[in-house]
mmCIF file of C-alpha atoms in Angstrom:
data_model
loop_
_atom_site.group_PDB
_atom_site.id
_atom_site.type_symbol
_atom_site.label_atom_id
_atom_site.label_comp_id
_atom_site.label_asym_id
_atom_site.label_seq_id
_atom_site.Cartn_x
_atom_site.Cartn_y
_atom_site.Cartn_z
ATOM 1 C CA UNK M 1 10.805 -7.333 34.727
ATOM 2 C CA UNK M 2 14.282 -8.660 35.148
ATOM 3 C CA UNK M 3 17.266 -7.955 33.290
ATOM 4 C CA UNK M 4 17.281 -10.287 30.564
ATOM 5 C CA UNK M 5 13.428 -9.429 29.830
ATOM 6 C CA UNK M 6 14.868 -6.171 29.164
ATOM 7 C CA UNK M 7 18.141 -7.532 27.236
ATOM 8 C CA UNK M 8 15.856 -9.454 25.149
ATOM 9 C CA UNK M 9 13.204 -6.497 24.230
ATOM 10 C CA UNK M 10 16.045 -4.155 23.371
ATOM 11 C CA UNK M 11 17.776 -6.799 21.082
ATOM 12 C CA UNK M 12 14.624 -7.926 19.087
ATOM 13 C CA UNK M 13 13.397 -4.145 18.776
ATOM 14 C CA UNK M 14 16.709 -2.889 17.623
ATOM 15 C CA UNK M 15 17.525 -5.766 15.182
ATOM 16 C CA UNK M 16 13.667 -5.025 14.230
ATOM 17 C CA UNK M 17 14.387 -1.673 13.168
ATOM 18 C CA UNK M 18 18.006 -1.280 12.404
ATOM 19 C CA UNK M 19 17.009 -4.035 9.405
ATOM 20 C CA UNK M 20 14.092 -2.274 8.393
ATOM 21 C CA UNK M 21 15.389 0.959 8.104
ATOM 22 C CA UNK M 22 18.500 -0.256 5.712
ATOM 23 C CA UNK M 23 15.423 -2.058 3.556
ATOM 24 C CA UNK M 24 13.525 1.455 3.484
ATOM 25 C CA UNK M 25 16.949 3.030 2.012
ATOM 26 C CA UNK M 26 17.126 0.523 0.073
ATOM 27 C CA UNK M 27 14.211 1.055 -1.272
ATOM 28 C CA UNK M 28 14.210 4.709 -1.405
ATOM 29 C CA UNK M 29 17.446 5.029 -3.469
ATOM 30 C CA UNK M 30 16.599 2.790 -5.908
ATOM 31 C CA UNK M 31 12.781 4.805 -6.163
ATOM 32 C CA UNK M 32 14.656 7.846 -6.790
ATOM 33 C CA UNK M 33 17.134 6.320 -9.207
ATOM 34 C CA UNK M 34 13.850 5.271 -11.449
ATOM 35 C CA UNK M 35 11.836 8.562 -10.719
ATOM 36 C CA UNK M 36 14.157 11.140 -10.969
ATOM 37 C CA UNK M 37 13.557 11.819 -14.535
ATOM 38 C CA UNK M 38 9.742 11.925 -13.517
ATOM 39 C CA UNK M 39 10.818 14.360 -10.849
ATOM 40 C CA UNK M 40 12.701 16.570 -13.061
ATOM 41 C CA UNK M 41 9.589 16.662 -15.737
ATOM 42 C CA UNK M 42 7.411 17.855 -13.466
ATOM 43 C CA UNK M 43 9.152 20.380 -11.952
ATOM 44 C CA UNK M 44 8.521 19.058 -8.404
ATOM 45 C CA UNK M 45 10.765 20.660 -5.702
ATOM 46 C CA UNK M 46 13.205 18.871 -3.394
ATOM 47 C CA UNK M 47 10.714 19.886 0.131
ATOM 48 C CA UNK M 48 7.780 18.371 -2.454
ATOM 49 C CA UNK M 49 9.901 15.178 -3.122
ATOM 50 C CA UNK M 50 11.433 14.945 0.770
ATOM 51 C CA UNK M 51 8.155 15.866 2.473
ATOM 52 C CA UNK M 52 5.086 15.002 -0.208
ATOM 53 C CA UNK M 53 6.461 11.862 -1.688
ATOM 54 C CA UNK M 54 9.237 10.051 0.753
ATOM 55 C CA UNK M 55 8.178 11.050 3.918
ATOM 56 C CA UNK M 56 4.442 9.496 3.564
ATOM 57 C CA UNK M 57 6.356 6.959 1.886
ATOM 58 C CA UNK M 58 8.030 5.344 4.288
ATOM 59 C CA UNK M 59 5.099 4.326 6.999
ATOM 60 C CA UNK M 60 3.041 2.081 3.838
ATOM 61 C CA UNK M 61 6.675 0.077 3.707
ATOM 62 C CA UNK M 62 7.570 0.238 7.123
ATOM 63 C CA UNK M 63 4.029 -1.407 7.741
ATOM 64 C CA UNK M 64 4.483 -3.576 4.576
ATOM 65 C CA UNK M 65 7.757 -5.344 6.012
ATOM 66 C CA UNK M 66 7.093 -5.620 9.145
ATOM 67 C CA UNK M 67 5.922 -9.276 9.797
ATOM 68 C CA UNK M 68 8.517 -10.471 7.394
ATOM 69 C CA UNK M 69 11.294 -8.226 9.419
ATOM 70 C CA UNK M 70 9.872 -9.430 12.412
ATOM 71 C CA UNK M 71 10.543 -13.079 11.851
ATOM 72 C CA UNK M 72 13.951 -12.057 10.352
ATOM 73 C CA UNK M 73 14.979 -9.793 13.585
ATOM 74 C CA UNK M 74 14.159 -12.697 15.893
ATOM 75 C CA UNK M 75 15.663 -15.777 14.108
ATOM 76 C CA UNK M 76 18.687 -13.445 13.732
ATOM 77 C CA UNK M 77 19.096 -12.577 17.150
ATOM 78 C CA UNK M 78 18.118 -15.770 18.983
ATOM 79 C CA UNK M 79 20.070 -17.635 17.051
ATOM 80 C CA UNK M 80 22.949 -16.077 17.679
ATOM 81 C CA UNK M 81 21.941 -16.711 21.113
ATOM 82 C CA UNK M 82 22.054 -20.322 20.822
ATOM 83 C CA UNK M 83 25.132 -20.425 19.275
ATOM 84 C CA UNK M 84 26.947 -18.949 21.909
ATOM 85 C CA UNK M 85 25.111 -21.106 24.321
ATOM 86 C CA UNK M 86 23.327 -18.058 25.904
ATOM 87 C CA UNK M 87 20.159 -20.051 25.848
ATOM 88 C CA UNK M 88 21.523 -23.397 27.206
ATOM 89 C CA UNK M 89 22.672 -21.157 30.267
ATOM 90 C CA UNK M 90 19.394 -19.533 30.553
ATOM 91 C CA UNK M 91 17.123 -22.333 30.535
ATOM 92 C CA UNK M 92 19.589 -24.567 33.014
ATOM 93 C CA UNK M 93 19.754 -21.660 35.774
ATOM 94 C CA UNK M 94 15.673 -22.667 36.406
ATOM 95 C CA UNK M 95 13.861 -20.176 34.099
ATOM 96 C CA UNK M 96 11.489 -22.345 32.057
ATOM 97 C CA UNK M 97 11.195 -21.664 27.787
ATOM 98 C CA UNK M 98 7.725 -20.080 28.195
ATOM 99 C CA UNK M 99 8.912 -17.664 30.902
ATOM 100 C CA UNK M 100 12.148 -17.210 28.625
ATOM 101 C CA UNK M 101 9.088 -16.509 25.784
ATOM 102 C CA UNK M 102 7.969 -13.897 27.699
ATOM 103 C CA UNK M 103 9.547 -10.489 26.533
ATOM 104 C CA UNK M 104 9.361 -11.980 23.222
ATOM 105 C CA UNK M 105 5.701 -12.005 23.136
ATOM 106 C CA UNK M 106 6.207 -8.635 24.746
ATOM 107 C CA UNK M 107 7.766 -6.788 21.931
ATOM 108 C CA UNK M 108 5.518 -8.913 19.179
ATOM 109 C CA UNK M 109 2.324 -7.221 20.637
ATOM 110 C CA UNK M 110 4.072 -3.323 20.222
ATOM 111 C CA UNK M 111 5.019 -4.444 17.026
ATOM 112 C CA UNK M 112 1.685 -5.191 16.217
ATOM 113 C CA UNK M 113 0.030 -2.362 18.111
ATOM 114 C CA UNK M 114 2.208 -0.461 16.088
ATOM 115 C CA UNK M 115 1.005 -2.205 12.689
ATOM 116 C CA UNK M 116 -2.692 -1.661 13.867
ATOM 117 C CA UNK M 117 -2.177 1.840 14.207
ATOM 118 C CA UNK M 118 0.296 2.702 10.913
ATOM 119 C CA UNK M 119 -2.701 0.387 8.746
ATOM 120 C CA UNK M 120 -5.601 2.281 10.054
ATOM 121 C CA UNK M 121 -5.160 5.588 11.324
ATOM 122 C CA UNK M 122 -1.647 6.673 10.043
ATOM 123 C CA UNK M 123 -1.208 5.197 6.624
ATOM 124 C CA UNK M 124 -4.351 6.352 4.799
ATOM 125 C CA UNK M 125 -3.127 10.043 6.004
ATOM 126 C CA UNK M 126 0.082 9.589 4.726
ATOM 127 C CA UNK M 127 -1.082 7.452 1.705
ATOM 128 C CA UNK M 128 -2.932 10.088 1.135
ATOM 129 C CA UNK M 129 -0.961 13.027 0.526
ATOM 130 C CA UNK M 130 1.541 10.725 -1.476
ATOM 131 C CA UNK M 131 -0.959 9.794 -4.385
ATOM 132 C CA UNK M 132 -1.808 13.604 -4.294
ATOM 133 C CA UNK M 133 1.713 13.627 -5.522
ATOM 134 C CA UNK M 134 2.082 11.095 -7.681
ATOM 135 C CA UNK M 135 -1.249 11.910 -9.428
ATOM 136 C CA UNK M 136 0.095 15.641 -9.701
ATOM 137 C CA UNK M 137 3.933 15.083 -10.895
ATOM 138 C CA UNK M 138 4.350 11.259 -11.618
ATOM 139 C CA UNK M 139 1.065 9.496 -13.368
ATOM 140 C CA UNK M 140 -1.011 10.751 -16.135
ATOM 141 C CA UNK M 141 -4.941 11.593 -15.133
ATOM 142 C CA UNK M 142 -6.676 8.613 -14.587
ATOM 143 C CA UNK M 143 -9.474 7.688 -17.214
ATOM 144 C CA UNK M 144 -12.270 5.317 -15.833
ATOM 145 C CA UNK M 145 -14.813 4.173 -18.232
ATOM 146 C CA UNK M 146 -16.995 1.646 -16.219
ATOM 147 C CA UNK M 147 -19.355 -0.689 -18.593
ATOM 148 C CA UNK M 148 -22.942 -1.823 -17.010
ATOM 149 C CA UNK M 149 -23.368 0.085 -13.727
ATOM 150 C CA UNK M 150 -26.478 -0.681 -11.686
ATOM 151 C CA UNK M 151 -26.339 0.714 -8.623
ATOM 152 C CA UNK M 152 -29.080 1.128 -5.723
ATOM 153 C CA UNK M 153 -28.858 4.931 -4.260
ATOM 154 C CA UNK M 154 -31.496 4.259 -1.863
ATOM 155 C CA UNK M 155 -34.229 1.337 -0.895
ATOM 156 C CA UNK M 156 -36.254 0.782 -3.765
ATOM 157 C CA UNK M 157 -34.770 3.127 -6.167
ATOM 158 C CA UNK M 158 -32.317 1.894 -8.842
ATOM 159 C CA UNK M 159 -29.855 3.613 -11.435
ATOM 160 C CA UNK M 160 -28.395 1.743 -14.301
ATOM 161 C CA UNK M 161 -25.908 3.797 -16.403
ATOM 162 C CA UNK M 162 -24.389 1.908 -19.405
ATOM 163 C CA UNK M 163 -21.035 3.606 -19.705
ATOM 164 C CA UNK M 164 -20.079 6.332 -17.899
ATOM 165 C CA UNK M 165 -16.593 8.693 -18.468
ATOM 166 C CA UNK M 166 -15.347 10.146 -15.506
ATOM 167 C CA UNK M 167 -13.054 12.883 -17.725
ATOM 168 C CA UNK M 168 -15.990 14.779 -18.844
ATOM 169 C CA UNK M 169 -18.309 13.306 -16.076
ATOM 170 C CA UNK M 170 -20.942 11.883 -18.636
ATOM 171 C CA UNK M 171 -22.977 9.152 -18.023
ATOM 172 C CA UNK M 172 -24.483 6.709 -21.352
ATOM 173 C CA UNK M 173 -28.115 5.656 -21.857
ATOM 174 C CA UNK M 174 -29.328 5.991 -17.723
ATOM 175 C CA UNK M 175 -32.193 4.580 -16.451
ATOM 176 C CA UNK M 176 -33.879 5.486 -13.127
ATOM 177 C CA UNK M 177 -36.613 3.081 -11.402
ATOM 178 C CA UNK M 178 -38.208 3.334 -8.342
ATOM 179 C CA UNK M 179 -40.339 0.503 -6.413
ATOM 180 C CA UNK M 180 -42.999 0.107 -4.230
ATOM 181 C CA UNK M 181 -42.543 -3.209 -2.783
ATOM 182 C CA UNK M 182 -42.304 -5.250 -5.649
ATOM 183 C CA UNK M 183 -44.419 -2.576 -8.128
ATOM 184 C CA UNK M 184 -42.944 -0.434 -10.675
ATOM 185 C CA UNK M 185 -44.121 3.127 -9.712
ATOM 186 C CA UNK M 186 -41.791 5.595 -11.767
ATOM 187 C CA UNK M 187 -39.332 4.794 -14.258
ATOM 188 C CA UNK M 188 -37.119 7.712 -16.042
ATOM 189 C CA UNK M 189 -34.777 6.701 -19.171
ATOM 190 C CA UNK M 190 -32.433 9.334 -20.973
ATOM 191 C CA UNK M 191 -29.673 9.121 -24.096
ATOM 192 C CA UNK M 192 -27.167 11.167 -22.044
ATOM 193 C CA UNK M 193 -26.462 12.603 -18.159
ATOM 194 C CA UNK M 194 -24.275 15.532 -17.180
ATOM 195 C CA UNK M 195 -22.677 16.399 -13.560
ATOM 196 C CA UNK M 196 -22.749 20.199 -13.068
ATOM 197 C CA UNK M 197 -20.130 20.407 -10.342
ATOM 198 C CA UNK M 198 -20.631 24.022 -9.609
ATOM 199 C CA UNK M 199 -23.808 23.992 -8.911
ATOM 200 C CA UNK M 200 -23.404 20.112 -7.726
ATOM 201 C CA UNK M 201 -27.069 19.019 -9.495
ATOM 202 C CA UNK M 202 -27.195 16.566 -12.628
ATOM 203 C CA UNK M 203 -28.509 17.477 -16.156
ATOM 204 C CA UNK M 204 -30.560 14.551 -17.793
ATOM 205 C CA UNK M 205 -30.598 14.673 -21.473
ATOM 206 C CA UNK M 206 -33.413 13.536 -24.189
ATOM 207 C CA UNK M 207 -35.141 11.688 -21.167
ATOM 208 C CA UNK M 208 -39.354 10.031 -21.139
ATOM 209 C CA UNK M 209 -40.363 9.565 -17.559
ATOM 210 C CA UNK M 210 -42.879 7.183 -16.727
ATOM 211 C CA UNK M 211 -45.285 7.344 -13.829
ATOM 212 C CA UNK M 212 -47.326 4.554 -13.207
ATOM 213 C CA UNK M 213 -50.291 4.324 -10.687
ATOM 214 C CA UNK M 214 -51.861 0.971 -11.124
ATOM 215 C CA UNK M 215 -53.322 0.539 -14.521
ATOM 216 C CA UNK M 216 -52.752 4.471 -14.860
ATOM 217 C CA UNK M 217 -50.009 5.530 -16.460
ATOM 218 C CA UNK M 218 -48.175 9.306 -17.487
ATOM 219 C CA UNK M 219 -45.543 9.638 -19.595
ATOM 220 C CA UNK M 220 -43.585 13.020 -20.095
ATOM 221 C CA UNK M 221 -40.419 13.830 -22.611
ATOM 222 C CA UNK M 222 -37.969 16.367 -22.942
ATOM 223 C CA UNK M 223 -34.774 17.654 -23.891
ATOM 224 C CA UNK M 224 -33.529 18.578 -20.827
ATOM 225 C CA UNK M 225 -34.026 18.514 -16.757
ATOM 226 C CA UNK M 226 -31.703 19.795 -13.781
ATOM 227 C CA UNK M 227 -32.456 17.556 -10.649
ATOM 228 C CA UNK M 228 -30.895 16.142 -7.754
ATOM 229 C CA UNK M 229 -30.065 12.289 -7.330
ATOM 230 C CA UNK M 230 -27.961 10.885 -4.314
ATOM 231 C CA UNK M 231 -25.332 9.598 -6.784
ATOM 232 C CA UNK M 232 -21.927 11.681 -6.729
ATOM 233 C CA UNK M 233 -19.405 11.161 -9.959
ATOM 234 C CA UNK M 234 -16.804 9.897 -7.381
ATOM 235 C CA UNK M 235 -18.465 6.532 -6.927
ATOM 236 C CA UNK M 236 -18.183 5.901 -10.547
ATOM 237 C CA UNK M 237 -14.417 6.755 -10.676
ATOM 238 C CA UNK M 238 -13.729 5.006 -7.661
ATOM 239 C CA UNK M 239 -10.915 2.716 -7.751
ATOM 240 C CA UNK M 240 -9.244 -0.180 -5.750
ATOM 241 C CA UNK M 241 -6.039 2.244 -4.678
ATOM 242 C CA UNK M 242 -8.588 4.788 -2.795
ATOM 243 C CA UNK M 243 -8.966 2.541 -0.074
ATOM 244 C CA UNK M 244 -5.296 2.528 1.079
ATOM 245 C CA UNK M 245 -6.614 6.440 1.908
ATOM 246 C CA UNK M 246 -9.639 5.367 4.412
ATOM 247 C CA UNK M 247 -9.154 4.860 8.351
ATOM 248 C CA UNK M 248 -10.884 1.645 9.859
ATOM 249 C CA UNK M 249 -13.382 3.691 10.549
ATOM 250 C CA UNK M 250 -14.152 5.114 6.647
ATOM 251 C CA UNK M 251 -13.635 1.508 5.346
ATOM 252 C CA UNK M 252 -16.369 0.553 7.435
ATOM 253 C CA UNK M 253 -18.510 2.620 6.643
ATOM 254 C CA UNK M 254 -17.622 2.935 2.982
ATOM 255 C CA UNK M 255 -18.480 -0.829 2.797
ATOM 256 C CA UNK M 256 -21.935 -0.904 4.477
ATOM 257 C CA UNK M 257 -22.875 2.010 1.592
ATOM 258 C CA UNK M 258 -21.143 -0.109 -1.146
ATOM 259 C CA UNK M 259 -23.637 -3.415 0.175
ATOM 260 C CA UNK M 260 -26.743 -1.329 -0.143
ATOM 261 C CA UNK M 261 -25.593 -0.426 -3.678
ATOM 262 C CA UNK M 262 -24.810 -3.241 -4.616
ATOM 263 C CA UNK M 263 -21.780 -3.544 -6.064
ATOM 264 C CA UNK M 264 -19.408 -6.072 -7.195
ATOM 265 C CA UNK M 265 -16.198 -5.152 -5.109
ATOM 266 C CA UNK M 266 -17.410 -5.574 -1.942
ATOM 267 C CA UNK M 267 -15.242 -8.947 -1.426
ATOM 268 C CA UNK M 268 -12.220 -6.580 -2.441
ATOM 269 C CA UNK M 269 -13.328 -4.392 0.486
ATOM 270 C CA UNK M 270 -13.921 -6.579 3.108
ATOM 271 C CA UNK M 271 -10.430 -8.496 2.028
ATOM 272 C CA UNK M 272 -8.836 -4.995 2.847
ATOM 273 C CA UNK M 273 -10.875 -4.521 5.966
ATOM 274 C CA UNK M 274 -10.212 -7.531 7.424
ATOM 275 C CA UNK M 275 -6.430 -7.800 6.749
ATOM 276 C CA UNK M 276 -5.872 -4.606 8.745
ATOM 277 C CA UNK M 277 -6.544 -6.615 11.887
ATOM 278 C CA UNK M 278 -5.509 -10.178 10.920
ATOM 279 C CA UNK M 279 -1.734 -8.711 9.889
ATOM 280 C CA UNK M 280 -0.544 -7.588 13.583
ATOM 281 C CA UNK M 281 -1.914 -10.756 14.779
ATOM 282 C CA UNK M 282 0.921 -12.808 12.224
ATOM 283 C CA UNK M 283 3.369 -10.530 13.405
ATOM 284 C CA UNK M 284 2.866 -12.341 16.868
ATOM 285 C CA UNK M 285 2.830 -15.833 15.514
ATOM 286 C CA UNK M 286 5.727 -15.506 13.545
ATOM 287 C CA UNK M 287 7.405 -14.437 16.567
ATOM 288 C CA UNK M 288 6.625 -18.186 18.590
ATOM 289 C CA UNK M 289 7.549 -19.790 15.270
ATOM 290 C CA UNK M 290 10.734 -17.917 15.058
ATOM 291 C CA UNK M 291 11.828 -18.267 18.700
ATOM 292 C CA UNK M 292 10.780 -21.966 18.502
ATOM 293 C CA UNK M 293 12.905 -22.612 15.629
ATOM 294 C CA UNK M 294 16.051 -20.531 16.284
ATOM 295 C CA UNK M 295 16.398 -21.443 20.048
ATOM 296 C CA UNK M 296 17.711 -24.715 19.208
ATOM 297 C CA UNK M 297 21.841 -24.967 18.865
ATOM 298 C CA UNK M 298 22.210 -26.450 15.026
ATOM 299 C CA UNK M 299 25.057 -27.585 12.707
ATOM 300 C CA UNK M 300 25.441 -24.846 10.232
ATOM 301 C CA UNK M 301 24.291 -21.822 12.635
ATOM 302 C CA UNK M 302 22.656 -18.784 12.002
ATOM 303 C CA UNK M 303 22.358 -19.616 8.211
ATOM 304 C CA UNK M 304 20.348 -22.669 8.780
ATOM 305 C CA UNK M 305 17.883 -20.678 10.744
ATOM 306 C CA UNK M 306 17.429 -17.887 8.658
ATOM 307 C CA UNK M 307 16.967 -19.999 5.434
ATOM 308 C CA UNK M 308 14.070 -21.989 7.183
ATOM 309 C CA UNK M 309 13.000 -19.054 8.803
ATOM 310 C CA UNK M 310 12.840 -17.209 5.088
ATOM 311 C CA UNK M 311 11.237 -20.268 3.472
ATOM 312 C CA UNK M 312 8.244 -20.311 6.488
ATOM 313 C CA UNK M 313 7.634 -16.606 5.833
ATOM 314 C CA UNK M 314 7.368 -16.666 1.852
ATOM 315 C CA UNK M 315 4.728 -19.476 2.171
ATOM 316 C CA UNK M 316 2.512 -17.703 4.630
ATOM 317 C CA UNK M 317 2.864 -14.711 2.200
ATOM 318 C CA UNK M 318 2.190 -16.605 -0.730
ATOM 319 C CA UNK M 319 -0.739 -18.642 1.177
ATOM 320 C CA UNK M 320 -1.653 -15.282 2.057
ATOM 321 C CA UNK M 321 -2.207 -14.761 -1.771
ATOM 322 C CA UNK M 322 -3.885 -18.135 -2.858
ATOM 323 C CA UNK M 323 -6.507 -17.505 -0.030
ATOM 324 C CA UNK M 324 -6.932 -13.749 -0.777
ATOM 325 C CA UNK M 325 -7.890 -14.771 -4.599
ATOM 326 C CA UNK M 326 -10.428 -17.735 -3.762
ATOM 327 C CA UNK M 327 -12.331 -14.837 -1.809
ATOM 328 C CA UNK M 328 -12.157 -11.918 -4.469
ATOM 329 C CA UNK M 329 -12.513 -14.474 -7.439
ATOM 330 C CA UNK M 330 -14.623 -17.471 -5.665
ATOM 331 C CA UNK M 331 -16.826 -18.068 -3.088
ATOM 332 C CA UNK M 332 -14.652 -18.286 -0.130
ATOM 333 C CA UNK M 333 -15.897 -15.609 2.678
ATOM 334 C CA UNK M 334 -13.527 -13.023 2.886
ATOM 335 C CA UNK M 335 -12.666 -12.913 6.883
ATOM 336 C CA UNK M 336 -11.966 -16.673 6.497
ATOM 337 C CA UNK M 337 -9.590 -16.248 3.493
ATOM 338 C CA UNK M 338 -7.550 -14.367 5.693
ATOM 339 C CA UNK M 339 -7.532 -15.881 8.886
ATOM 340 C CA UNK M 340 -6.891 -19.103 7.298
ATOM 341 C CA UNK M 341 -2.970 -18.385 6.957
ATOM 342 C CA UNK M 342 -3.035 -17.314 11.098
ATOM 343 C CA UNK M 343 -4.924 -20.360 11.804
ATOM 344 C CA UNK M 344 -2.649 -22.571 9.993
ATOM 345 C CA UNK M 345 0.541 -20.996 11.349
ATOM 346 C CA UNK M 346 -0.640 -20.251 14.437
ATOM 347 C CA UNK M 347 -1.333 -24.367 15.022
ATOM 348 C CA UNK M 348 2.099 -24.621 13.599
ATOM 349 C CA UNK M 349 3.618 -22.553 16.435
ATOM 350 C CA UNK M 350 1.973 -24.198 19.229
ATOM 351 C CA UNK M 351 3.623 -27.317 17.572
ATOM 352 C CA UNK M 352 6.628 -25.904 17.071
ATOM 353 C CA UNK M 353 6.501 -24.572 21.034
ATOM 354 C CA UNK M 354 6.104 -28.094 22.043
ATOM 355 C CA UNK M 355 9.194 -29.109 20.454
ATOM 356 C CA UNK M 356 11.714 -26.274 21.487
ATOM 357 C CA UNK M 357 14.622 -27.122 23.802
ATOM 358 C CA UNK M 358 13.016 -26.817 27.424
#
């Protein structure tokens, strides 16, 4: 690598996170300033607050940023570039735009390596240990309810619970069915269930268990029965947030077990999934979009640049958003709702390539 390969690397990294880190500061002071009552209530201590709560803290926003900071740090730099003709000298000593494009492209793949690895691996550690903290000093217990579960713990054998409250771990009017093919074989139904979490078993209430063997059929009541069911009070109290605490790996996994059950947020968990990988792939395009705009020399400078530059990045967040919705809320497929934003900017770049100063 030459000289200016390396010139360029060390300008867009540094801009990258010299501006990042005064956001995160930014950020962090004005947290404290609206927590610090919160703190002070629950008694946490100042390693709790550094350590617990700030220090996990800052990899969710460093990650959160970083596409946005991205396209900032390179229309700031470059077109400072052009202004003082740095690029006009560059491109007329021989060196063609796409070689000049080069250590650019460079330092947008460790950028996105990096957001790879902070979204999947780091971040759910980190996010982890912070809503250990905020559930312990800063928010109240959460209090699920959930209305109408059905749920499939294994194949052929369906739970339905009609309200279930994950404070006292009670479960509402359950039903139990198992199938053989398409036949009814056993069927249990019960007023009330109980999760014993010392011993880890459930206790079924007032149930009637029916057993049915062709036109044969045994019923048995009682008052009360101990027995095990793969079903775990967790999945009932499960909520959107928890998923910020699973690696690639977890999520994965978490979602084939969700699509045998059956349930409803599966869209919201392949949305998640899939923008884990699609985000460090915008942080590249934004950088050919950004170096595409900003390398051209412009009446009204830097300014110009950065206001166009701003204005591209808060529609592909905000397309982000529309696309993200028609997948959780319609019928769109959820790896398409977000790739669509990539594919639209990334056709956008190679446009905007074409055009830049050669």
């Amino acid at each position: 690598m030459k000289q200016l390969d390396f010139y360029i690397i060390k300008k867009f990294l540094g801009t990258f996170f010299y501006a990042i880190s005064l956001l995160i500061l930014i950020v962090i002071i004005f947290d404290i300033s609206e927590k610090i009552d919160e703190f002070l209530e629950g008694y946490a201590s100042l390693y709790e607050i550094l350590f617990d709560y700030y220090l996990n803290f800052i990899p969710y926003f460093v990650n959160l940023f970083s596409y946005l900071f991205t396209f900032v740090a390179v229309i700031f730099f470059t077109s400072k570039m052009a202004y003082n003709s740095e690029i006009v000298a560059i491109l007329s000593s021989g060196i063609s735009f796409r070689r000049f494009l080069l250590p650019y492209l460079i330092s947008a793949v460790i950028l996105g390596m990096l957001s790879f690895y902070l979204a999947n691996f780091l971040i759910p550690r980190t996010n982890m240990r912070m809503m250990a903290f905020e559930k312990t000093y800063l928010k109240s217990p959460y209090r699920n309810v959930d209305k109408d579960i059905h749920m499939q713990i294994k194949p052929g054998t369906f739970v339905y619970i009609e309200r279930y409250d994950n404070m006292s771990n009670t479960g509402y009017k359950f039903a139990l069915e198992e199938f053989k093919g398409k036949e009814l074989v056993y069927k249990m139904n019960s007023t009330r269930i109980l999760w014993d979490s010392i011993q880890g078993i459930w206790t079924i209430q007032d149930y009637v268990i029916r057993e049915i063997d062709g036109q044969r059929e045994k019923i048995t009541k009682g008052k009360e029965l101990d027995t095990l069911i793969n079903m775990y009070p967790h999945e009932f109290s499960f909520i959107l947030e928890d998923m910020k605490t699973m690696n690639y790996m977890e999520l994965r996994d978490f979602i084939e077990k969700e699509r045998l059950k059956g349930s409803t947020l599966i869209k919201d968990y392949e949305v998640e999934k899939q923008k884990r990988i699609a985000f460090p792939f915008a942080t590249i395009i934004l950088t050919v979009i950004g170096v595409s705009i900003s390398s051209r020399k412009v009446r009204g400078g830097i300014g110009m640049h950065l206001g166009l530059g701003l204005a591209l990045t808060f529609t592909f967040i905000m397309f982000q958003q529309v696309t993200t919705v028609f997948a959780t809320r319609g019928n769109l497929a959820p790896w398409l709702a977000v790739w669509i934003p990539n594919i639209i900017y990334g056709v956008l770049g190679l446009y905007l390539l074409k055009l830049a100063p050669k």
